[in-house]
Amino acid sequence: MPKLFDRVKVNVPTAGTGSITFGPASSTAFLTPTEAGAIDGDTVRYILVDGTDFEEGVGTIFSSAAQMARTTVTKSKIGGVVGATKINLSGTAVLAFTASASDILNPANNLADLLDKAVSRTNLGLGTGATPQFAGLELGNAADTSVTRPAAGRLQVEGEEVLT
């Protein structure tokens, strides 16, 4: 899955259909890939707009996060025709990092897609009773604090019995 970065939108001075060089942020309200934390080797979902044409795809960051290979084009609209080809950049395009529905909603991990509450509880490891059941809890850092129930009516914090 591509990495997600917030508020990246840059001018693209590159012409043609090859890799692009990132220009400055399109306004002070946006970030460059480097400012957002992108590094070489990151894959990102992007949208390029040049005039009335656009291209969506997955790109790979390289050259000290100054450039991006247009690795896979997933959708484009060139001259009003929808397809999946690279647009021919004029040197005045704008690029933004984005997310697609598939990045956000993976049906295999979306509890709303499950058939019933029992399946949801099982997938969350919550037992099968009317209320959630846990053998123990880790609070804070995993090595920090544990709360357990060694027997009915008994509670321990870090192995020490708590009077109830």
Tab-separated table of N, CA and C in Angstrom:
chain	number	residue	atom	x	y	z
A	1	MET	N	0.837	-1.171	0.000
A	1	MET	CA	0.000	0.000	0.000
A	1	MET	C	0.887	1.242	0.000
A	2	PRO	N	0.555	2.221	-0.801
A	2	PRO	CA	1.342	3.458	-0.817
A	2	PRO	C	1.304	4.174	0.531
A	3	LYS	N	2.368	4.926	0.825
A	3	LYS	CA	2.408	5.731	2.040
A	3	LYS	C	1.544	6.970	1.847
A	4	LEU	N	0.961	7.428	2.933
A	4	LEU	CA	0.129	8.622	2.890
A	4	LEU	C	0.870	9.787	3.534
A	5	PHE	N	0.810	10.945	2.911
A	5	PHE	CA	1.411	12.173	3.425
A	5	PHE	C	0.366	13.276	3.345
A	6	ASP	N	0.306	14.101	4.370
A	6	ASP	CA	-0.680	15.174	4.425
A	6	ASP	C	-0.196	16.433	3.715
A	7	ARG	N	-1.117	17.080	3.022
A	7	ARG	CA	-0.962	18.445	2.495
A	7	ARG	C	0.189	18.637	1.524
A	8	VAL	N	0.514	17.620	0.739
A	8	VAL	CA	1.557	17.772	-0.276
A	8	VAL	C	0.905	18.192	-1.587
A	9	LYS	N	1.328	19.358	-2.087
A	9	LYS	CA	0.845	19.857	-3.379
A	9	LYS	C	1.933	20.769	-3.928
A	10	VAL	N	2.482	20.373	-5.081
A	10	VAL	CA	3.615	21.110	-5.644
A	10	VAL	C	3.396	21.424	-7.114
A	11	ASN	N	4.087	22.451	-7.572
A	11	ASN	CA	4.157	22.745	-9.000
A	11	ASN	C	5.143	21.768	-9.627
A	12	VAL	N	4.899	21.411	-10.879
A	12	VAL	CA	5.761	20.461	-11.585
A	12	VAL	C	6.278	21.127	-12.856
A	13	PRO	N	7.560	21.517	-12.859
A	13	PRO	CA	8.126	22.183	-14.032
A	13	PRO	C	8.540	21.219	-15.142
A	14	THR	N	8.352	19.924	-14.937
A	14	THR	CA	8.773	18.898	-15.890
A	14	THR	C	7.832	18.846	-17.089
A	15	ALA	N	8.388	18.629	-18.271
A	15	ALA	CA	7.593	18.415	-19.482
A	15	ALA	C	7.786	16.968	-19.938
A	16	GLY	N	6.766	16.424	-20.620
A	16	GLY	CA	6.872	15.076	-21.171
A	16	GLY	C	6.145	14.034	-20.348
A	17	THR	N	6.489	12.758	-20.610
A	17	THR	CA	5.795	11.640	-19.964
A	17	THR	C	6.694	10.837	-19.030
A	18	GLY	N	7.884	11.331	-18.752
A	18	GLY	CA	8.807	10.597	-17.889
A	18	GLY	C	8.647	10.950	-16.425
A	19	SER	N	9.684	10.644	-15.663
A	19	SER	CA	9.707	10.982	-14.240
A	19	SER	C	9.587	12.488	-14.076
A	20	ILE	N	9.103	12.909	-12.915
A	20	ILE	CA	8.919	14.340	-12.680
A	20	ILE	C	9.872	14.846	-11.609
A	21	THR	N	10.167	16.131	-11.685
A	21	THR	CA	10.928	16.824	-10.650
A	21	THR	C	9.945	17.686	-9.881
A	22	PHE	N	10.003	17.597	-8.545
A	22	PHE	CA	9.112	18.406	-7.725
A	22	PHE	C	9.577	19.854	-7.724
A	23	GLY	N	8.653	20.764	-7.992
A	23	GLY	CA	8.925	22.186	-7.853
A	23	GLY	C	8.537	22.626	-6.451
A	24	PRO	N	8.361	23.921	-6.250
A	24	PRO	CA	7.969	24.419	-4.931
A	24	PRO	C	6.519	24.058	-4.612
A	25	ALA	N	6.164	24.165	-3.335
A	25	ALA	CA	4.770	23.974	-2.941
A	25	ALA	C	3.905	24.953	-3.726
A	26	SER	N	2.703	24.521	-4.086
A	26	SER	CA	1.845	25.359	-4.929
A	26	SER	C	1.378	26.618	-4.210
A	27	SER	N	1.410	26.620	-2.892
A	27	SER	CA	1.155	27.820	-2.087
A	27	SER	C	1.747	27.566	-0.705
A	28	THR	N	1.796	28.598	0.122
A	28	THR	CA	2.358	28.426	1.470
A	28	THR	C	1.471	27.560	2.354
A	29	ALA	N	0.267	27.262	1.912
A	29	ALA	CA	-0.639	26.401	2.669
A	29	ALA	C	-0.344	24.919	2.455
A	30	PHE	N	0.624	24.602	1.578
A	30	PHE	CA	0.943	23.214	1.270
A	30	PHE	C	2.409	22.914	1.535
A	31	LEU	N	2.744	21.626	1.505
A	31	LEU	CA	4.103	21.155	1.767
A	31	LEU	C	4.714	20.544	0.519
A	32	THR	N	6.046	20.530	0.469
A	32	THR	CA	6.750	19.743	-0.537
A	32	THR	C	6.851	18.323	0.008
A	33	PRO	N	7.147	17.335	-0.829
A	33	PRO	CA	7.311	15.972	-0.323
A	33	PRO	C	8.356	15.882	0.795
A	34	THR	N	9.480	16.580	0.642
A	34	THR	CA	10.524	16.547	1.668
A	34	THR	C	10.010	17.122	2.977
A	35	GLU	N	9.300	18.235	2.917
A	35	GLU	CA	8.751	18.844	4.135
A	35	GLU	C	7.759	17.921	4.829
A	36	ALA	N	7.046	17.097	4.054
A	36	ALA	CA	6.065	16.170	4.622
A	36	ALA	C	6.703	14.890	5.145
A	37	GLY	N	8.007	14.690	4.861
A	37	GLY	CA	8.703	13.515	5.377
A	37	GLY	C	8.939	12.405	4.380
A	38	ALA	N	8.660	12.622	3.110
A	38	ALA	CA	8.895	11.587	2.094
A	38	ALA	C	10.399	11.386	1.899
A	39	ILE	N	10.777	10.132	1.679
A	39	ILE	CA	12.181	9.788	1.445
A	39	ILE	C	12.292	8.879	0.224
A	40	ASP	N	13.510	8.717	-0.258
A	40	ASP	CA	13.749	7.843	-1.406
A	40	ASP	C	13.184	6.450	-1.146
A	41	GLY	N	12.535	5.888	-2.156
A	41	GLY	CA	11.971	4.549	-2.056
A	41	GLY	C	10.516	4.529	-1.623
A	42	ASP	N	10.004	5.638	-1.075
A	42	ASP	CA	8.588	5.683	-0.700
A	42	ASP	C	7.729	5.577	-1.950
A	43	THR	N	6.646	4.806	-1.852
A	43	THR	CA	5.651	4.794	-2.921
A	43	THR	C	4.470	5.622	-2.439
A	44	VAL	N	3.941	6.442	-3.324
A	44	VAL	CA	2.859	7.357	-2.969
A	44	VAL	C	1.785	7.334	-4.046
A	45	ARG	N	0.568	7.618	-3.634
A	45	ARG	CA	-0.501	7.795	-4.606
A	45	ARG	C	-0.554	9.285	-4.931
A	46	TYR	N	-0.672	9.599	-6.215
A	46	TYR	CA	-0.619	10.999	-6.631
A	46	TYR	C	-1.713	11.301	-7.639
A	47	ILE	N	-1.966	12.590	-7.805
A	47	ILE	CA	-2.797	13.077	-8.904
A	47	ILE	C	-2.058	14.250	-9.533
A	48	LEU	N	-1.922	14.200	-10.833
A	48	LEU	CA	-1.291	15.262	-11.625
A	48	LEU	C	-2.378	15.938	-12.447
A	49	VAL	N	-2.402	17.258	-12.430
A	49	VAL	CA	-3.365	18.006	-13.237
A	49	VAL	C	-2.587	18.985	-14.099
A	50	ASP	N	-2.857	18.936	-15.391
A	50	ASP	CA	-2.203	19.845	-16.338
A	50	ASP	C	-3.286	20.361	-17.278
A	51	GLY	N	-3.721	21.596	-17.068
A	51	GLY	CA	-4.838	22.128	-17.845
A	51	GLY	C	-6.102	21.370	-17.511
A	52	THR	N	-6.738	20.783	-18.532
A	52	THR	CA	-7.957	20.003	-18.303
A	52	THR	C	-7.682	18.502	-18.260
A	53	ASP	N	-6.430	18.101	-18.385
A	53	ASP	CA	-6.053	16.684	-18.325
A	53	ASP	C	-5.609	16.326	-16.913
A	54	PHE	N	-5.862	15.069	-16.522
A	54	PHE	CA	-5.356	14.612	-15.232
A	54	PHE	C	-4.863	13.184	-15.334
A	55	GLU	N	-4.065	12.822	-14.352
A	55	GLU	CA	-3.506	11.471	-14.250
A	55	GLU	C	-3.455	11.104	-12.773
A	56	GLU	N	-3.947	9.923	-12.432
A	56	GLU	CA	-3.830	9.381	-11.077
A	56	GLU	C	-2.955	8.154	-11.151
A	57	GLY	N	-2.162	7.933	-10.114
A	57	GLY	CA	-1.328	6.745	-10.124
A	57	GLY	C	-0.524	6.570	-8.862
A	58	VAL	N	0.401	5.626	-8.936
A	58	VAL	CA	1.329	5.348	-7.843
A	58	VAL	C	2.719	5.689	-8.349
A	59	GLY	N	3.431	6.482	-7.562
A	59	GLY	CA	4.775	6.893	-7.936
A	59	GLY	C	5.789	6.450	-6.907
A	60	THR	N	7.052	6.442	-7.315
A	60	THR	CA	8.157	6.073	-6.427
A	60	THR	C	9.103	7.257	-6.313
A	61	ILE	N	9.357	7.670	-5.073
A	61	ILE	CA	10.211	8.826	-4.794
A	61	ILE	C	11.676	8.418	-4.938
A	62	PHE	N	12.503	9.308	-5.549
A	62	PHE	CA	13.941	9.043	-5.662
A	62	PHE	C	14.705	10.360	-5.737
A	63	SER	N	16.022	10.273	-5.845
A	63	SER	CA	16.913	11.428	-5.987
A	63	SER	C	16.776	12.412	-4.825
A	64	SER	N	17.006	11.889	-3.604
A	64	SER	CA	16.910	12.703	-2.380
A	64	SER	C	15.537	13.353	-2.247
A	65	ALA	N	14.512	12.615	-2.608
A	65	ALA	CA	13.108	13.044	-2.529
A	65	ALA	C	12.826	14.278	-3.383
A	66	ALA	N	13.611	14.464	-4.440
A	66	ALA	CA	13.401	15.605	-5.337
A	66	ALA	C	12.652	15.208	-6.600
A	67	GLN	N	12.533	13.888	-6.848
A	67	GLN	CA	11.887	13.418	-8.072
A	67	GLN	C	10.970	12.239	-7.774
A	68	MET	N	10.102	11.937	-8.739
A	68	MET	CA	9.189	10.807	-8.611
A	68	MET	C	9.030	10.121	-9.962
A	69	ALA	N	9.192	8.804	-9.950
A	69	ALA	CA	8.894	7.996	-11.134
A	69	ALA	C	7.390	7.752	-11.154
A	70	ARG	N	6.786	7.920	-12.296
A	70	ARG	CA	5.358	7.666	-12.455
A	70	ARG	C	5.209	6.171	-12.724
A	71	THR	N	5.262	5.383	-11.664
A	71	THR	CA	5.381	3.930	-11.748
A	71	THR	C	4.164	3.270	-12.386
A	72	THR	N	2.973	3.569	-11.879
A	72	THR	CA	1.748	2.942	-12.373
A	72	THR	C	0.663	3.996	-12.516
A	73	VAL	N	0.119	4.145	-13.700
A	73	VAL	CA	-1.008	5.059	-13.905
A	73	VAL	C	-2.282	4.242	-13.752
A	74	THR	N	-3.157	4.659	-12.830
A	74	THR	CA	-4.396	3.922	-12.595
A	74	THR	C	-5.588	4.532	-13.327
A	75	LYS	N	-5.531	5.842	-13.583
A	75	LYS	CA	-6.625	6.500	-14.295
A	75	LYS	C	-6.113	7.812	-14.867
A	76	SER	N	-6.629	8.152	-16.029
A	76	SER	CA	-6.295	9.451	-16.620
A	76	SER	C	-7.476	9.923	-17.451
A	77	LYS	N	-7.460	11.208	-17.736
A	77	LYS	CA	-8.442	11.779	-18.654
A	77	LYS	C	-7.682	12.784	-19.497
A	78	ILE	N	-7.542	12.449	-20.761
A	78	ILE	CA	-6.753	13.259	-21.686
A	78	ILE	C	-7.656	13.678	-22.839
A	79	GLY	N	-7.834	14.983	-23.000
A	79	GLY	CA	-8.711	15.474	-24.067
A	79	GLY	C	-10.124	14.953	-23.944
A	80	GLY	N	-10.583	14.730	-22.715
A	80	GLY	CA	-11.934	14.241	-22.473
A	80	GLY	C	-12.091	12.737	-22.545
A	81	VAL	N	-11.006	12.007	-22.851
A	81	VAL	CA	-11.074	10.549	-22.981
A	81	VAL	C	-10.468	9.896	-21.737
A	82	VAL	N	-11.267	9.056	-21.081
A	82	VAL	CA	-10.815	8.361	-19.875
A	82	VAL	C	-9.960	7.168	-20.264
A	83	GLY	N	-8.862	6.979	-19.559
A	83	GLY	CA	-7.977	5.851	-19.819
A	83	GLY	C	-7.047	5.627	-18.648
A	84	ALA	N	-5.898	5.056	-18.929
A	84	ALA	CA	-4.890	4.789	-17.897
A	84	ALA	C	-3.501	4.984	-18.496
A	85	THR	N	-3.304	6.142	-19.122
A	85	THR	CA	-2.005	6.448	-19.721
A	85	THR	C	-1.462	7.746	-19.129
A	86	LYS	N	-0.156	7.910	-19.222
A	86	LYS	CA	0.491	9.117	-18.705
A	86	LYS	C	0.089	10.320	-19.546
A	87	ILE	N	-0.179	11.438	-18.863
A	87	ILE	CA	-0.431	12.667	-19.609
A	87	ILE	C	0.911	13.257	-20.023
A	88	ASN	N	0.916	13.971	-21.117
A	88	ASN	CA	2.120	14.632	-21.612
A	88	ASN	C	2.189	16.005	-20.944
A	89	LEU	N	3.052	16.121	-19.945
A	89	LEU	CA	3.122	17.337	-19.142
A	89	LEU	C	3.677	18.512	-19.936
A	90	SER	N	3.117	19.693	-19.674
A	90	SER	CA	3.510	20.912	-20.387
A	90	SER	C	4.602	21.694	-19.669
A	91	GLY	N	4.858	21.359	-18.410
A	91	GLY	CA	5.806	22.133	-17.607
A	91	GLY	C	5.111	23.063	-16.632
A	92	THR	N	3.767	23.040	-16.635
A	92	THR	CA	3.002	23.886	-15.706
A	92	THR	C	1.981	23.075	-14.909
A	93	ALA	N	2.222	21.789	-14.737
A	93	ALA	CA	1.283	20.917	-14.026
A	93	ALA	C	1.374	21.138	-12.515
A	94	VAL	N	0.373	20.619	-11.822
A	94	VAL	CA	0.346	20.619	-10.358
A	94	VAL	C	0.159	19.176	-9.918
A	95	LEU	N	0.931	18.759	-8.914
A	95	LEU	CA	0.858	17.397	-8.388
A	95	LEU	C	0.474	17.457	-6.924
A	96	ALA	N	-0.413	16.549	-6.506
A	96	ALA	CA	-0.772	16.413	-5.093
A	96	ALA	C	-0.693	14.946	-4.717
A	97	PHE	N	-0.227	14.671	-3.499
A	97	PHE	CA	-0.311	13.320	-2.967
A	97	PHE	C	-1.740	13.150	-2.472
A	98	THR	N	-2.290	11.964	-2.671
A	98	THR	CA	-3.688	11.732	-2.341
A	98	THR	C	-3.860	10.324	-1.792
A	99	ALA	N	-5.072	9.930	-1.545
A	99	ALA	CA	-5.413	8.567	-1.139
A	99	ALA	C	-6.611	8.144	-1.970
A	100	SER	N	-6.688	6.866	-2.276
A	100	SER	CA	-7.856	6.359	-2.996
A	100	SER	C	-8.739	5.609	-2.008
A	101	ALA	N	-9.927	5.306	-2.430
A	101	ALA	CA	-10.838	4.561	-1.566
A	101	ALA	C	-10.216	3.239	-1.130
A	102	SER	N	-9.451	2.596	-2.003
A	102	SER	CA	-8.842	1.311	-1.644
A	102	SER	C	-7.771	1.468	-0.569
A	103	ASP	N	-7.162	2.660	-0.460
A	103	ASP	CA	-6.185	2.898	0.598
A	103	ASP	C	-6.866	3.042	1.953
A	104	ILE	N	-8.071	3.562	1.948
A	104	ILE	CA	-8.765	3.876	3.194
A	104	ILE	C	-9.690	2.754	3.629
A	105	LEU	N	-10.437	2.180	2.708
A	105	LEU	CA	-11.410	1.147	3.038
A	105	LEU	C	-11.002	-0.176	2.427
A	106	ASN	N	-10.391	-1.015	3.206
A	106	ASN	CA	-10.047	-2.356	2.763
A	106	ASN	C	-11.150	-3.271	3.273
A	107	PRO	N	-12.029	-3.773	2.395
A	107	PRO	CA	-13.168	-4.561	2.856
A	107	PRO	C	-12.799	-5.719	3.773
A	108	ALA	N	-11.633	-6.301	3.600
A	108	ALA	CA	-11.244	-7.424	4.452
A	108	ALA	C	-11.024	-6.984	5.896
A	109	ASN	N	-10.791	-5.686	6.116
A	109	ASN	CA	-10.538	-5.188	7.459
A	109	ASN	C	-11.608	-4.215	7.932
A	110	ASN	N	-12.690	-4.097	7.220
A	110	ASN	CA	-13.724	-3.136	7.544
A	110	ASN	C	-14.837	-3.855	8.300
A	111	LEU	N	-15.001	-3.562	9.589
A	111	LEU	CA	-15.996	-4.262	10.398
A	111	LEU	C	-17.417	-4.027	9.899
A	112	ALA	N	-17.655	-2.937	9.194
A	112	ALA	CA	-18.993	-2.667	8.679
A	112	ALA	C	-19.409	-3.696	7.631
A	113	ASP	N	-18.448	-4.384	7.021
A	113	ASP	CA	-18.762	-5.373	5.991
A	113	ASP	C	-19.084	-6.753	6.560
A	114	LEU	N	-18.910	-6.936	7.869
A	114	LEU	CA	-19.144	-8.246	8.457
A	114	LEU	C	-20.637	-8.516	8.592
A	115	LEU	N	-20.996	-9.797	8.570
A	115	LEU	CA	-22.400	-10.172	8.556
A	115	LEU	C	-23.109	-9.966	9.882
A	116	ASP	N	-22.421	-10.163	11.001
A	116	ASP	CA	-23.099	-10.007	12.284
A	116	ASP	C	-22.128	-9.615	13.394
A	117	LYS	N	-22.684	-9.319	14.578
A	117	LYS	CA	-21.886	-8.862	15.711
A	117	LYS	C	-20.938	-9.946	16.209
A	118	ALA	N	-21.343	-11.206	16.144
A	118	ALA	CA	-20.488	-12.291	16.633
A	118	ALA	C	-19.189	-12.354	15.839
A	119	VAL	N	-19.270	-12.171	14.527
A	119	VAL	CA	-18.069	-12.177	13.693
A	119	VAL	C	-17.172	-11.003	14.072
A	120	SER	N	-17.774	-9.840	14.304
A	120	SER	CA	-16.997	-8.668	14.719
A	120	SER	C	-16.276	-8.936	16.032
A	121	ARG	N	-16.987	-9.494	17.013
A	121	ARG	CA	-16.365	-9.783	18.320
A	121	ARG	C	-15.220	-10.772	18.165
A	122	THR	N	-15.421	-11.800	17.370
A	122	THR	CA	-14.371	-12.796	17.175
A	122	THR	C	-13.147	-12.163	16.516
A	123	ASN	N	-13.364	-11.363	15.486
A	123	ASN	CA	-12.246	-10.715	14.795
A	123	ASN	C	-11.483	-9.762	15.697
A	124	LEU	N	-12.176	-9.173	16.664
A	124	LEU	CA	-11.523	-8.268	17.603
A	124	LEU	C	-10.952	-9.007	18.813
A	125	GLY	N	-11.182	-10.313	18.909
A	125	GLY	CA	-10.672	-11.091	20.032
A	125	GLY	C	-11.403	-10.792	21.325
A	126	LEU	N	-12.695	-10.548	21.230
A	126	LEU	CA	-13.451	-10.133	22.409
A	126	LEU	C	-14.288	-11.245	23.020
A	127	GLY	N	-14.043	-12.489	22.698
A	127	GLY	CA	-14.835	-13.562	23.286
A	127	GLY	C	-16.185	-13.659	22.610
A	128	THR	N	-17.064	-14.427	23.212
A	128	THR	CA	-18.363	-14.638	22.582
A	128	THR	C	-19.527	-14.267	23.476
A	129	GLY	N	-19.279	-13.749	24.669
A	129	GLY	CA	-20.350	-13.390	25.598
A	129	GLY	C	-21.063	-12.122	25.196
A	130	ALA	N	-22.004	-11.722	26.060
A	130	ALA	CA	-22.777	-10.517	25.797
A	130	ALA	C	-21.940	-9.252	25.981
A	131	THR	N	-20.837	-9.358	26.729
A	131	THR	CA	-19.958	-8.207	26.931
A	131	THR	C	-18.535	-8.620	26.596
A	132	PRO	N	-17.681	-7.676	26.288
A	132	PRO	CA	-16.283	-8.025	25.985
A	132	PRO	C	-15.612	-8.725	27.165
A	133	GLN	N	-14.784	-9.722	26.857
A	133	GLN	CA	-14.075	-10.474	27.889
A	133	GLN	C	-12.594	-10.476	27.564
A	134	PHE	N	-11.776	-10.047	28.530
A	134	PHE	CA	-10.339	-10.003	28.359
A	134	PHE	C	-9.682	-10.776	29.486
A	135	ALA	N	-8.625	-11.510	29.181
A	135	ALA	CA	-7.848	-12.193	30.215
A	135	ALA	C	-6.933	-11.209	30.927
A	136	GLY	N	-6.497	-10.182	30.218
A	136	GLY	CA	-5.617	-9.172	30.805
A	136	GLY	C	-5.515	-7.979	29.881
A	137	LEU	N	-5.040	-6.870	30.417
A	137	LEU	CA	-4.876	-5.642	29.648
A	137	LEU	C	-3.467	-5.117	29.823
A	138	GLU	N	-2.908	-4.572	28.766
A	138	GLU	CA	-1.633	-3.854	28.844
A	138	GLU	C	-1.975	-2.376	28.736
A	139	LEU	N	-1.574	-1.590	29.721
A	139	LEU	CA	-1.855	-0.161	29.725
A	139	LEU	C	-0.578	0.602	29.443
A	140	GLY	N	-0.645	1.597	28.577
A	140	GLY	CA	0.551	2.363	28.233
A	140	GLY	C	1.494	1.503	27.422
A	141	ASN	N	2.776	1.647	27.666
A	141	ASN	CA	3.806	0.843	27.019
A	141	ASN	C	3.563	-0.620	27.383
A	142	ALA	N	3.764	-1.542	26.447
A	142	ALA	CA	3.486	-2.962	26.694
A	142	ALA	C	4.217	-3.497	27.915
A	143	ALA	N	5.374	-2.942	28.249
A	143	ALA	CA	6.126	-3.398	29.422
A	143	ALA	C	5.834	-2.523	30.635
A	144	ASP	N	4.868	-1.638	30.516
A	144	ASP	CA	4.613	-0.620	31.530
A	144	ASP	C	3.711	-1.125	32.644
A	145	THR	N	2.440	-1.394	32.341
A	145	THR	CA	1.473	-1.772	33.365
A	145	THR	C	0.526	-2.823	32.804
A	146	SER	N	0.356	-3.927	33.552
A	146	SER	CA	-0.617	-4.932	33.141
A	146	SER	C	-1.655	-5.105	34.239
A	147	VAL	N	-2.895	-5.305	33.808
A	147	VAL	CA	-4.010	-5.542	34.719
A	147	VAL	C	-4.562	-6.914	34.364
A	148	THR	N	-4.679	-7.804	35.368
A	148	THR	CA	-5.185	-9.154	35.117
A	148	THR	C	-6.259	-9.512	36.129
A	149	ARG	N	-7.035	-10.544	35.795
A	149	ARG	CA	-8.077	-11.083	36.669
A	149	ARG	C	-7.737	-12.548	36.904
A	150	PRO	N	-7.011	-12.854	37.990
A	150	PRO	CA	-6.595	-14.234	38.218
A	150	PRO	C	-7.744	-15.174	38.586
A	151	ALA	N	-8.820	-14.641	39.163
A	151	ALA	CA	-9.978	-15.454	39.540
A	151	ALA	C	-11.182	-14.531	39.682
A	152	ALA	N	-12.369	-15.120	39.786
A	152	ALA	CA	-13.588	-14.325	39.918
A	152	ALA	C	-13.488	-13.399	41.125
A	153	GLY	N	-13.773	-12.127	40.917
A	153	GLY	CA	-13.770	-11.157	42.003
A	153	GLY	C	-12.394	-10.671	42.424
A	154	ARG	N	-11.331	-11.098	41.723
A	154	ARG	CA	-9.964	-10.684	42.080
A	154	ARG	C	-9.353	-9.908	40.923
A	155	LEU	N	-8.612	-8.860	41.262
A	155	LEU	CA	-7.963	-8.014	40.277
A	155	LEU	C	-6.528	-7.781	40.705
A	156	GLN	N	-5.603	-7.881	39.745
A	156	GLN	CA	-4.193	-7.631	40.028
A	156	GLN	C	-3.662	-6.570	39.071
A	157	VAL	N	-2.821	-5.678	39.612
A	157	VAL	CA	-2.094	-4.705	38.812
A	157	VAL	C	-0.623	-5.022	38.992
A	158	GLU	N	0.038	-5.367	37.894
A	158	GLU	CA	1.456	-5.761	37.936
A	158	GLU	C	1.696	-6.870	38.959
A	159	GLY	N	0.759	-7.825	39.035
A	159	GLY	CA	0.919	-8.975	39.914
A	159	GLY	C	0.529	-8.734	41.361
A	160	GLU	N	0.186	-7.516	41.719
A	160	GLU	CA	-0.211	-7.187	43.095
A	160	GLU	C	-1.728	-7.145	43.184
A	161	GLU	N	-2.276	-7.870	44.168
A	161	GLU	CA	-3.724	-7.930	44.359
A	161	GLU	C	-4.265	-6.550	44.731
A	162	VAL	N	-5.380	-6.176	44.113
A	162	VAL	CA	-6.066	-4.928	44.436
A	162	VAL	C	-7.280	-5.295	45.271
A	163	LEU	N	-7.422	-4.659	46.417
A	163	LEU	CA	-8.571	-4.940	47.279
A	163	LEU	C	-9.825	-4.351	46.657
A	164	THR	N	-10.867	-5.174	46.610
A	164	THR	CA	-12.120	-4.708	46.013
A	164	THR	C	-13.219	-4.683	47.030
